Coordinates of C-alpha atoms in Angstrom, one line a residue:
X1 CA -29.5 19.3 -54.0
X2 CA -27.4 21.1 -56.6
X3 CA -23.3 21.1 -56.3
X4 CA -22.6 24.0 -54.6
X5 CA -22.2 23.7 -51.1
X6 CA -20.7 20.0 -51.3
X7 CA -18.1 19.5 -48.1
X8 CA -14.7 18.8 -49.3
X9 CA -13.7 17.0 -52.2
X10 CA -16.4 15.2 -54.6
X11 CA -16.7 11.2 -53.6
X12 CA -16.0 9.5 -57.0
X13 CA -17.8 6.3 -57.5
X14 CA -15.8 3.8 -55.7
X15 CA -16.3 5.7 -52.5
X16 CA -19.8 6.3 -53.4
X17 CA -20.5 2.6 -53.5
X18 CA -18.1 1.6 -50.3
X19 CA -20.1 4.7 -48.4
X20 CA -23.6 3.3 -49.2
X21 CA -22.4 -0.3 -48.3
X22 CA -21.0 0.7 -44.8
X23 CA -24.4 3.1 -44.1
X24 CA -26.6 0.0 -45.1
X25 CA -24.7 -2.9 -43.0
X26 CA -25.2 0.4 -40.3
X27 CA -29.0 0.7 -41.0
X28 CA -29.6 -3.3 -41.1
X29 CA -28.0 -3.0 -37.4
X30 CA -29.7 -0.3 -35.7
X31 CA -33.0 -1.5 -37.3
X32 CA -32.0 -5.0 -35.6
X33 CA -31.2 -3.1 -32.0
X34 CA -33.9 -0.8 -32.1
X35 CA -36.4 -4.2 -32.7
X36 CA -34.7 -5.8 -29.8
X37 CA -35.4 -3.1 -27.9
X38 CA -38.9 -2.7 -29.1
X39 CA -39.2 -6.3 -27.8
X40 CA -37.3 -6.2 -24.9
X41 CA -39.2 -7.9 -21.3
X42 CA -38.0 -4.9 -19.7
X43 CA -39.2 -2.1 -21.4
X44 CA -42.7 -4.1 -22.0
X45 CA -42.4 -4.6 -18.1
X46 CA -42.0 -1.0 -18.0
X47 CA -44.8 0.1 -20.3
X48 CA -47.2 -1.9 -18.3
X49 CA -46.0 -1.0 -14.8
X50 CA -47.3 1.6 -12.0
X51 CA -44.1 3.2 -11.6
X52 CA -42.5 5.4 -9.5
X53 CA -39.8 7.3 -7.8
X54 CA -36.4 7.5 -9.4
X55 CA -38.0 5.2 -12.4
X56 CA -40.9 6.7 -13.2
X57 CA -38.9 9.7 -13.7
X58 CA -36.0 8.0 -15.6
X59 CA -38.8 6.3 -17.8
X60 CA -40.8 9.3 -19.1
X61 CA -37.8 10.6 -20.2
X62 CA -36.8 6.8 -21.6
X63 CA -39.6 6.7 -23.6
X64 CA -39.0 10.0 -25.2
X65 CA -35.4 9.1 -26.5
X66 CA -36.9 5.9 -27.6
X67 CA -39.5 7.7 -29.8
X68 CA -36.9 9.8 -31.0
X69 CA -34.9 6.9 -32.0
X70 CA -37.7 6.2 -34.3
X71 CA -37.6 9.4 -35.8
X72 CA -34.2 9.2 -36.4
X73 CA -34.3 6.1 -37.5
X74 CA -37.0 6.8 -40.5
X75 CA -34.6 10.2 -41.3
X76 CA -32.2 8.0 -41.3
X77 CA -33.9 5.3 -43.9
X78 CA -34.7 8.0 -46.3
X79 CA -31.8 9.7 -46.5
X80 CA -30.2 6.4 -47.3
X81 CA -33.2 5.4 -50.0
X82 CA -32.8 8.4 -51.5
X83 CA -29.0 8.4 -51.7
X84 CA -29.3 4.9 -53.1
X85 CA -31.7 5.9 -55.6
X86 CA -29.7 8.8 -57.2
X87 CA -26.7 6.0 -57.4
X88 CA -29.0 3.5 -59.4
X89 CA -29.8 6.4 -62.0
X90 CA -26.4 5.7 -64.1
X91 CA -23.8 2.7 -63.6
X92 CA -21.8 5.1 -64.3
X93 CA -22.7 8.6 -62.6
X94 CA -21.8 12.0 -64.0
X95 CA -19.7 14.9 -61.7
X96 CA -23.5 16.6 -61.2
X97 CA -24.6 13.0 -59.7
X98 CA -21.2 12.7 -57.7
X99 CA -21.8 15.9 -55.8
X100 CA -25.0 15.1 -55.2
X101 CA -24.2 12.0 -53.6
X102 CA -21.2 13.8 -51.8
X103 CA -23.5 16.3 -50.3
X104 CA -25.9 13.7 -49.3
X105 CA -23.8 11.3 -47.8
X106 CA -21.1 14.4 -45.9
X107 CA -23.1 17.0 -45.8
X108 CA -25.6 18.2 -43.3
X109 CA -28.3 16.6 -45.2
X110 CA -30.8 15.2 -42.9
X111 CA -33.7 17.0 -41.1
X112 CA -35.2 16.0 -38.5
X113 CA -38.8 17.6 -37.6
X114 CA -38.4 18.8 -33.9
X115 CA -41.1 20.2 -31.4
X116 CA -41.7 21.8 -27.7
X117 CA -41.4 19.1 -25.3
X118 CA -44.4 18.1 -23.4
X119 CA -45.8 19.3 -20.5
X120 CA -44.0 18.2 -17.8
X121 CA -41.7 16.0 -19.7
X122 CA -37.3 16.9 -19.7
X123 CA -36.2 19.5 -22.1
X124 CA -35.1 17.9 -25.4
X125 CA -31.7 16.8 -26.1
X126 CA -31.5 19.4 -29.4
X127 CA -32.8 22.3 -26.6
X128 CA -36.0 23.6 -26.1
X129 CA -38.0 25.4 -29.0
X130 CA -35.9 24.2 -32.0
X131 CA -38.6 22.9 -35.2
X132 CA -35.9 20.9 -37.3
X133 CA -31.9 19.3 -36.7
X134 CA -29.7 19.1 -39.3
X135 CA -27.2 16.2 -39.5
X136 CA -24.8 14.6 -41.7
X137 CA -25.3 11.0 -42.1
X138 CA -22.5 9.6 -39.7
X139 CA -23.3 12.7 -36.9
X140 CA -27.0 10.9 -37.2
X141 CA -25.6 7.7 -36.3
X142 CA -23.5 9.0 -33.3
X143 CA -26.7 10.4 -32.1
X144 CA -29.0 7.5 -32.4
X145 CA -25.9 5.5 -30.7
X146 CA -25.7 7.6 -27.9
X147 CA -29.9 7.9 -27.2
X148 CA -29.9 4.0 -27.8
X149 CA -27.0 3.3 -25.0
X150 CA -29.1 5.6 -22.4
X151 CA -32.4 4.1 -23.3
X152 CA -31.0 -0.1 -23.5
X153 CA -28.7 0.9 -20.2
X154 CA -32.6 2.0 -18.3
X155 CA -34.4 -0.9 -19.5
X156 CA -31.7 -3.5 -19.0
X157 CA -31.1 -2.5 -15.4
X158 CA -34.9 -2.4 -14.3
X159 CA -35.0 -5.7 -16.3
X160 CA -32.4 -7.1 -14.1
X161 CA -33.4 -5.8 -10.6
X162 CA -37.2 -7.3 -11.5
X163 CA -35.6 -10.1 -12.2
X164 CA -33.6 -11.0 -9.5
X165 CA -35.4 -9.2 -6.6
X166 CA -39.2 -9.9 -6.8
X167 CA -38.0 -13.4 -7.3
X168 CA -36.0 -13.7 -4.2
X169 CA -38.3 -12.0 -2.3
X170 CA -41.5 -14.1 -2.9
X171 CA -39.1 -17.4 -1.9
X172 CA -38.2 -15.8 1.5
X173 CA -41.8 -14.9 2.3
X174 CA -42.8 -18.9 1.7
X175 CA -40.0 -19.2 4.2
X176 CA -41.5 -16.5 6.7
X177 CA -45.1 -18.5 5.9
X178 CA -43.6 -21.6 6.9
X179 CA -41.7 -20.3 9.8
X180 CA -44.8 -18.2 11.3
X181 CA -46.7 -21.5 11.4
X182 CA -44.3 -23.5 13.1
X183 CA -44.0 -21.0 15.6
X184 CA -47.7 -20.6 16.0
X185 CA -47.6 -24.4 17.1
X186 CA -44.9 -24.2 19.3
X187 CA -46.9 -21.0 21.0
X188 CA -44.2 -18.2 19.7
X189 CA -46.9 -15.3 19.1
X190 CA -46.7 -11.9 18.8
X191 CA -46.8 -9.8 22.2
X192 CA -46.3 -13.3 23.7
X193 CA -42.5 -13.5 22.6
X194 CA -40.0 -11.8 21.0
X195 CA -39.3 -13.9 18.1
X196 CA -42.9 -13.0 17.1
X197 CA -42.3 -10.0 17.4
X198 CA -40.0 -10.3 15.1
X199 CA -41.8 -12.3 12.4
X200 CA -44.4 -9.6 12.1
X201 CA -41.9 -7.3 11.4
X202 CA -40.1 -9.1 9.1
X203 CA -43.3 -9.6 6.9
X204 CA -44.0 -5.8 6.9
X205 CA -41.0 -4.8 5.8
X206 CA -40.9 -7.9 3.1
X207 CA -44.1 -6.6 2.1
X208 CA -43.2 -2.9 1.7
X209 CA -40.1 -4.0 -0.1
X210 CA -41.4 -6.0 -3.0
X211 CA -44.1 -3.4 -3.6
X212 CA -40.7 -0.9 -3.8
X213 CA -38.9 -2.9 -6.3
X214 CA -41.7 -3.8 -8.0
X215 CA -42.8 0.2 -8.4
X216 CA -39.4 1.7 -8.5
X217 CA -36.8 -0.7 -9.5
X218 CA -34.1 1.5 -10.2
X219 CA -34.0 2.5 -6.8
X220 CA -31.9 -1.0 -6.1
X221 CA -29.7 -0.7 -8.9
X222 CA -26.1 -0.3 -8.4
X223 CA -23.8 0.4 -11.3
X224 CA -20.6 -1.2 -11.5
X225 CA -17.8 2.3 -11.0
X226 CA -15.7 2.7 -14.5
X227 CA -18.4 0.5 -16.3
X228 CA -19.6 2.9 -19.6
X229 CA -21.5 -0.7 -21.1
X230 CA -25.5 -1.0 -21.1
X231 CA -26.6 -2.8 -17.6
X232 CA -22.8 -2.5 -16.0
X233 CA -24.1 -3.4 -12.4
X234 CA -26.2 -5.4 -10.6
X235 CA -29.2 -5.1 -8.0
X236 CA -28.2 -4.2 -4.3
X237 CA -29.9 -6.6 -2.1
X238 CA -29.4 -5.2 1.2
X239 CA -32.4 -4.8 2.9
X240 CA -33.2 -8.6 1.0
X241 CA -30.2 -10.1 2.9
X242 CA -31.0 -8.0 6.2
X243 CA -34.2 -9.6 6.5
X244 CA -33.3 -12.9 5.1
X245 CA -30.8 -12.7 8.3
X246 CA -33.3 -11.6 10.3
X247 CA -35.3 -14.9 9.0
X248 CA -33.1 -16.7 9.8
X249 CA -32.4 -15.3 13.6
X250 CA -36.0 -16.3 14.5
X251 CA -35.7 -19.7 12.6
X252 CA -32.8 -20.6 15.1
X253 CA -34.9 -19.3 18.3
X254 CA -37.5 -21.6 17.0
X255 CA -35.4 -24.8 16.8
X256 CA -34.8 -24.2 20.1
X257 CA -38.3 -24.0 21.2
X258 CA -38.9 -27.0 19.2
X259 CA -35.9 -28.8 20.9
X260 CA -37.4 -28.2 24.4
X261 CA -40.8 -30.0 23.4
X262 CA -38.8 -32.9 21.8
X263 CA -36.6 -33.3 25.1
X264 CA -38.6 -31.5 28.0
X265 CA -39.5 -34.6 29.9
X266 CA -36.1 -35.6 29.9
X267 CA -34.9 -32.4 31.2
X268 CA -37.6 -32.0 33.9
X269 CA -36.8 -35.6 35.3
X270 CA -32.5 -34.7 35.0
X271 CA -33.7 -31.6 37.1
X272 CA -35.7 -33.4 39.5
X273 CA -32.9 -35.8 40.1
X274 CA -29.9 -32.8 40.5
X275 CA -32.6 -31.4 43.2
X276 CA -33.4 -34.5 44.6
X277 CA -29.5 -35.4 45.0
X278 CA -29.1 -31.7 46.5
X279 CA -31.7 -32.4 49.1
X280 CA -30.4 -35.7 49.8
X281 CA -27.3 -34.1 50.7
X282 CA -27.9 -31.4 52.7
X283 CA -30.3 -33.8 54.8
X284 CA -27.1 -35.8 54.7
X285 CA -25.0 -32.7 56.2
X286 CA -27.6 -31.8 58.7
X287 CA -27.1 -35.6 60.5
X288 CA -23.5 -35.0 60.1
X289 CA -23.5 -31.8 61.7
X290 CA -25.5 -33.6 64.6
X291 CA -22.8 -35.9 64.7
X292 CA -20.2 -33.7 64.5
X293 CA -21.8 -31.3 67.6
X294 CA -22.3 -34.8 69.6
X295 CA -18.4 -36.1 69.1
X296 CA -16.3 -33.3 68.3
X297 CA -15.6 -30.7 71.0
X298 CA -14.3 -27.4 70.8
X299 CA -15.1 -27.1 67.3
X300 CA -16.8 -24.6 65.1
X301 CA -19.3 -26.7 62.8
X302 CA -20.8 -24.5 60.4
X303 CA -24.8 -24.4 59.9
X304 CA -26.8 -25.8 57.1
X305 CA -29.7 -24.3 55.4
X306 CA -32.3 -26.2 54.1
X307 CA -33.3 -27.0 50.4
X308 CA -34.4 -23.4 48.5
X309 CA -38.0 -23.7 48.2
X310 CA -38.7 -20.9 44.7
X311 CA -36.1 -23.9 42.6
X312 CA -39.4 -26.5 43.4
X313 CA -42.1 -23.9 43.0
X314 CA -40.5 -23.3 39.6
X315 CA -39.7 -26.5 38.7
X316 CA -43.3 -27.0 39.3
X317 CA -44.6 -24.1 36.9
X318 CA -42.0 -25.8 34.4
X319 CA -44.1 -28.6 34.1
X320 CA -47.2 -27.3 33.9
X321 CA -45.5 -25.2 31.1
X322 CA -44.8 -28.3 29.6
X323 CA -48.7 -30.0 30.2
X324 CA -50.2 -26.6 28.5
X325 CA -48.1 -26.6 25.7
X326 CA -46.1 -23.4 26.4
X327 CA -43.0 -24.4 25.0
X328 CA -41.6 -20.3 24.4
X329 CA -42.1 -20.2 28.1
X330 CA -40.7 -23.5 29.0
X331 CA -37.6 -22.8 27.4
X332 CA -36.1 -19.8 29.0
X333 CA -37.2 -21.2 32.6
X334 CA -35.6 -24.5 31.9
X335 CA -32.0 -22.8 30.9
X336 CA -32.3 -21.0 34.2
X337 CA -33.3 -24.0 36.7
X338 CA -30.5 -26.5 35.0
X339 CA -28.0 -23.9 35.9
X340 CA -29.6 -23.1 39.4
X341 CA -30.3 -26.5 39.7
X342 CA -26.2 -27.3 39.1
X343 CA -25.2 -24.3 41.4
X344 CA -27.1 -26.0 44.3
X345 CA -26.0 -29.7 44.3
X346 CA -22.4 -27.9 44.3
X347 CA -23.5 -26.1 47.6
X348 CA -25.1 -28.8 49.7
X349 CA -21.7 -30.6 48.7
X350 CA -19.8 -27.9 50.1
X351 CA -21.9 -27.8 53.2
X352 CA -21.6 -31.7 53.4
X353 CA -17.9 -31.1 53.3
X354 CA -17.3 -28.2 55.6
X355 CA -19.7 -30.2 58.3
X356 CA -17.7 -33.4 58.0
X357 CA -14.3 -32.0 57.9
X358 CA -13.7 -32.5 61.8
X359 CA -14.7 -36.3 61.4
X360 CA -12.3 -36.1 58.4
X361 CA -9.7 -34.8 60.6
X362 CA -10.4 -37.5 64.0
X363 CA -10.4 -40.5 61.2
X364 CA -6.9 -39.5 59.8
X365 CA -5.8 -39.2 63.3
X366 CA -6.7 -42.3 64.1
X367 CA -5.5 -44.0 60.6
X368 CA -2.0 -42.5 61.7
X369 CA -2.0 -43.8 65.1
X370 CA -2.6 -47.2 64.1
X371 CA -0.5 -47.3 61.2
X372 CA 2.4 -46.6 63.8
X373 CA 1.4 -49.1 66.3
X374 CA 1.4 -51.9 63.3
X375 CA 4.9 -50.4 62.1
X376 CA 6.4 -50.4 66.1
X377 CA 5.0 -53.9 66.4
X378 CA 6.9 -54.9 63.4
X379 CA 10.1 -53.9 64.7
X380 CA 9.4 -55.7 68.4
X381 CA 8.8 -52.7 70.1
X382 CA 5.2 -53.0 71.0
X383 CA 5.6 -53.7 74.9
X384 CA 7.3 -50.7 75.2
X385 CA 6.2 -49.3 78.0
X386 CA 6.5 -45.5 76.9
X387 CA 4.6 -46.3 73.5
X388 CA 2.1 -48.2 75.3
X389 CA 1.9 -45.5 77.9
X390 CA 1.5 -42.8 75.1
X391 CA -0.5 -45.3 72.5
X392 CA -3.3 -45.9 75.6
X393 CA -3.8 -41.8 76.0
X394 CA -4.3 -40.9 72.5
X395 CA -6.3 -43.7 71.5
X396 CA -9.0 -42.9 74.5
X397 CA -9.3 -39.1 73.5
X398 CA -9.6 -39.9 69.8
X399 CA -12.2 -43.2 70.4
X400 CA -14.0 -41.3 73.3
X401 CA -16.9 -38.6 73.0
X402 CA -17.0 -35.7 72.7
X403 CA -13.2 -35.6 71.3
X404 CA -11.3 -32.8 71.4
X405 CA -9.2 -32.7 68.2
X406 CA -6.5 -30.2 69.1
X407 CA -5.4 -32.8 72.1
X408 CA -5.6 -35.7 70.3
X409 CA -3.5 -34.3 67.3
X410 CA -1.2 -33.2 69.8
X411 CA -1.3 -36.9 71.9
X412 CA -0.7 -38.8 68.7
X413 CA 2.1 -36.3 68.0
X414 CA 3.7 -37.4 71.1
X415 CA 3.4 -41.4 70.4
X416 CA 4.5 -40.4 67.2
X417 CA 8.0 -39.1 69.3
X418 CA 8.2 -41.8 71.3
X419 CA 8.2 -44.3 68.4
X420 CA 10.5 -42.8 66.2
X421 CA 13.1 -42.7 69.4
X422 CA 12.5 -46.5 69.7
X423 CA 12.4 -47.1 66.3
X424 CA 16.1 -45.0 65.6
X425 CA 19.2 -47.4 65.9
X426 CA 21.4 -47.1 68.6
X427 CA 25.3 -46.5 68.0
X428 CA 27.2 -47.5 70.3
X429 CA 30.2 -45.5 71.7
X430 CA 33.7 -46.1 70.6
X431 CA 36.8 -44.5 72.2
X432 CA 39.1 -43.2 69.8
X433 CA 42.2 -45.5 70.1
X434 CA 45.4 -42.6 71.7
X435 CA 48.4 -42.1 70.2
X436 CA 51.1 -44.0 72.5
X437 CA 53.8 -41.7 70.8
X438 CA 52.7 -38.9 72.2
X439 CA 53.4 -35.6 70.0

């Protein structure tokens, strides 16, 4: 190249020497990066891969900046050999040998052989139809900068999604293995409950999802907002964690299941007892209503209905359930009887107490009219012949059959009078002394 045409002033030979020493340190560390890159897990991932989607797209044109890093790179390596090579002429190098060197190391100096894209591949960065690019030695750098950025930032994401995901994945569908299996034993089956209902679906959409990130990584990649560095985000694991939820959902329904076979005779016999205790006391309400109908008169006594037959045809179906091994169905049918089972022992108790509430009502009336006798007899008063009288009438409607309660009440009501009259001191009257003086 002659002198003519050199951009502004002409390096001398210090700035010579400190150019060529920046632009090798540069060339030893692209050369480094672009190696790194040539080795990176990623990209060989992505050489090797079926891809597709968002990454099979973002890859062709990946690989294109890649192989135009190279070319840069070898522009690059001979414009710097051959700029080093005119400066090892002469130790100490004429004007003629100074513009040189100025025009190789500012000037637009480097070409770089261009072409038509491919068929079906992006337009090139330089534009479409262009045979050669001219660059300056520092506007080459930029370039390769900019092309390695978008090229490590592609690889380094896939990388970290392939990573992470696929991973992640496989672990959860050991889980979903060993979950399917236990349910299996326990009798939780697809169209046979919901929970394996759910397993099946949960390994479809496991299934579909690692074949996605496997094919088309990029498509759970989410970059971090603001970040401008290579990789700035991480892999979105949404539909992971959905299903690992979902795992886990069914892994709970399952414990339950499993808790039912471990203590299903032990729930069976506490529900035969609440029944059992249920029937014993409405049998026990029934008597008393005999009783009630055969000594209480004028009363109301409601009726009592017998034991509800459907709890012991069930409970019955609950334990073949539990002979055949159908735990899914034991489970559901045993929540429902415990709390049917609890609901009836609370109404034959009701029942028992409604029925009995007269007898309740003649024993209190009795308690009372003794109590009063003892407390008259205390005081001396017991041959009264009023509270005898009184004592005598109440006592044969409330120890006679059938009793009428609203008559005795008011009988003992009476004796209850009488007693307190006796019972209430006596003052006795005192004149008031007169006033002898008069007014």
């Amino acid at each position: 190249m002659g002198g003519t045409g050199a951009p502004g002033p002409v390096m001398d030979r210090d700035e010579v020497d400190r150019a060529l020493a920046r632009l090798g340190a540069e060339h030893e560390a692209i050369e480094t990066s672009l190696l790194a890159l040539q080795d990176h897990a990623g990209r060989r991932l992505l050489e090797s891969a079926e891809l597709t989607g968002v990454t099979k797209d973002r890859w062709a044109a990946a690989e294109q900046e890649i192989s135009r890093l190279w070319t840069y790179y070898e522009a690059y390596t001979e414009a710097l050999t051959t700029a080093r090579e005119l400066r090892a002429r002469r130790r100490w190098p004429n004007r003629e040998d100074l513009v040189e060197l100025t025009d190789l190391l500012r000037g637009d100096s480097v070409i770089v052989a261009g072409g038509a894209p491919a068929a079906g591949a992006p337009a090139s960065l330089t534009g479409p139809g262009r045979l050669s690019e001219h660059f300056t030695i520092g506007a080459l750098v930029e370039r390769m900068n900019d092309l390695y950025a978008s090229s490590l930032d592609m690889v380094v994401a896939a990388d970290a999604v392939w990573s992470a995901l696929p991973a992640r994945i496989d672990l959860l569908s050991a889980e979903l293995a060993r979950t399917r299996q236990l349910a299996q034993s326990v009798g939780v089956r697809p169209g046979e409950h919901p929970a394996g209902d759910d397993l099946e679906g949960i390994t479809a959409d496991l299934t579909a999802l690692r074949a996605q990130v496997v094919s088309d990584p990029l498509a759970f990649w989410q970059r971090t907002p603001g970040s401008s560095a290579p990789g700035g985000g991480r892999p979105d694991t949404e539909r992971y964690d959905r299903q690992a939820r979902a795992l886990e959902e069914v892994r709970r329904e399952i414990d339950a299941v499993l808790g039912v076979r471990q203590d299903a005779e032990l729930r069976l016999g506490k529900l035969r007892d609440l029944l059992s205790r249920a029937d014993r006391t409405l049998a026990e309400a029934r008597a008393a209503r005999g009783e009630v109908l055969a000594k209480i008169a004028a009363t109301e006594v409601p009726a009592v209905s017998g034991p509800p037959t459907v709890l012991q045809e069930q409970l019955a179906t609950a334990a073949e359930y539990r002979r055949s091994a159908q735990w899914h169905r034991l489970s559901p049918l045993l929540e429902s009887l415990e709390q049917r089972a609890e609901d009836e022992l609370l109404r034959a108790r009701d029942s028992l107490e409604k029925v009995t509430a007269p007898l309740a009502v003649r024993a209190e009336l009795r308690g009372r009219l003794d109590a009063y006798r003892a407390k008259v007899a205390r005081h001396g008063a017991a041959e009264d012949p009023l509270l005898i009288e009184r004592y005598d009438a109440a006592r044969r409607m409330l120890w006679s059959a059938p009793c009428d309660l609203r008559v005795a009440e008011q009988a003992v009501l009476r004796y209850q009078q009488a007693a307190a009259e006796v019972l209430t001191p006596r003052v006795p009257h005192q004149e008031q002394p007169s006033d002898r003086r008069g007014k």
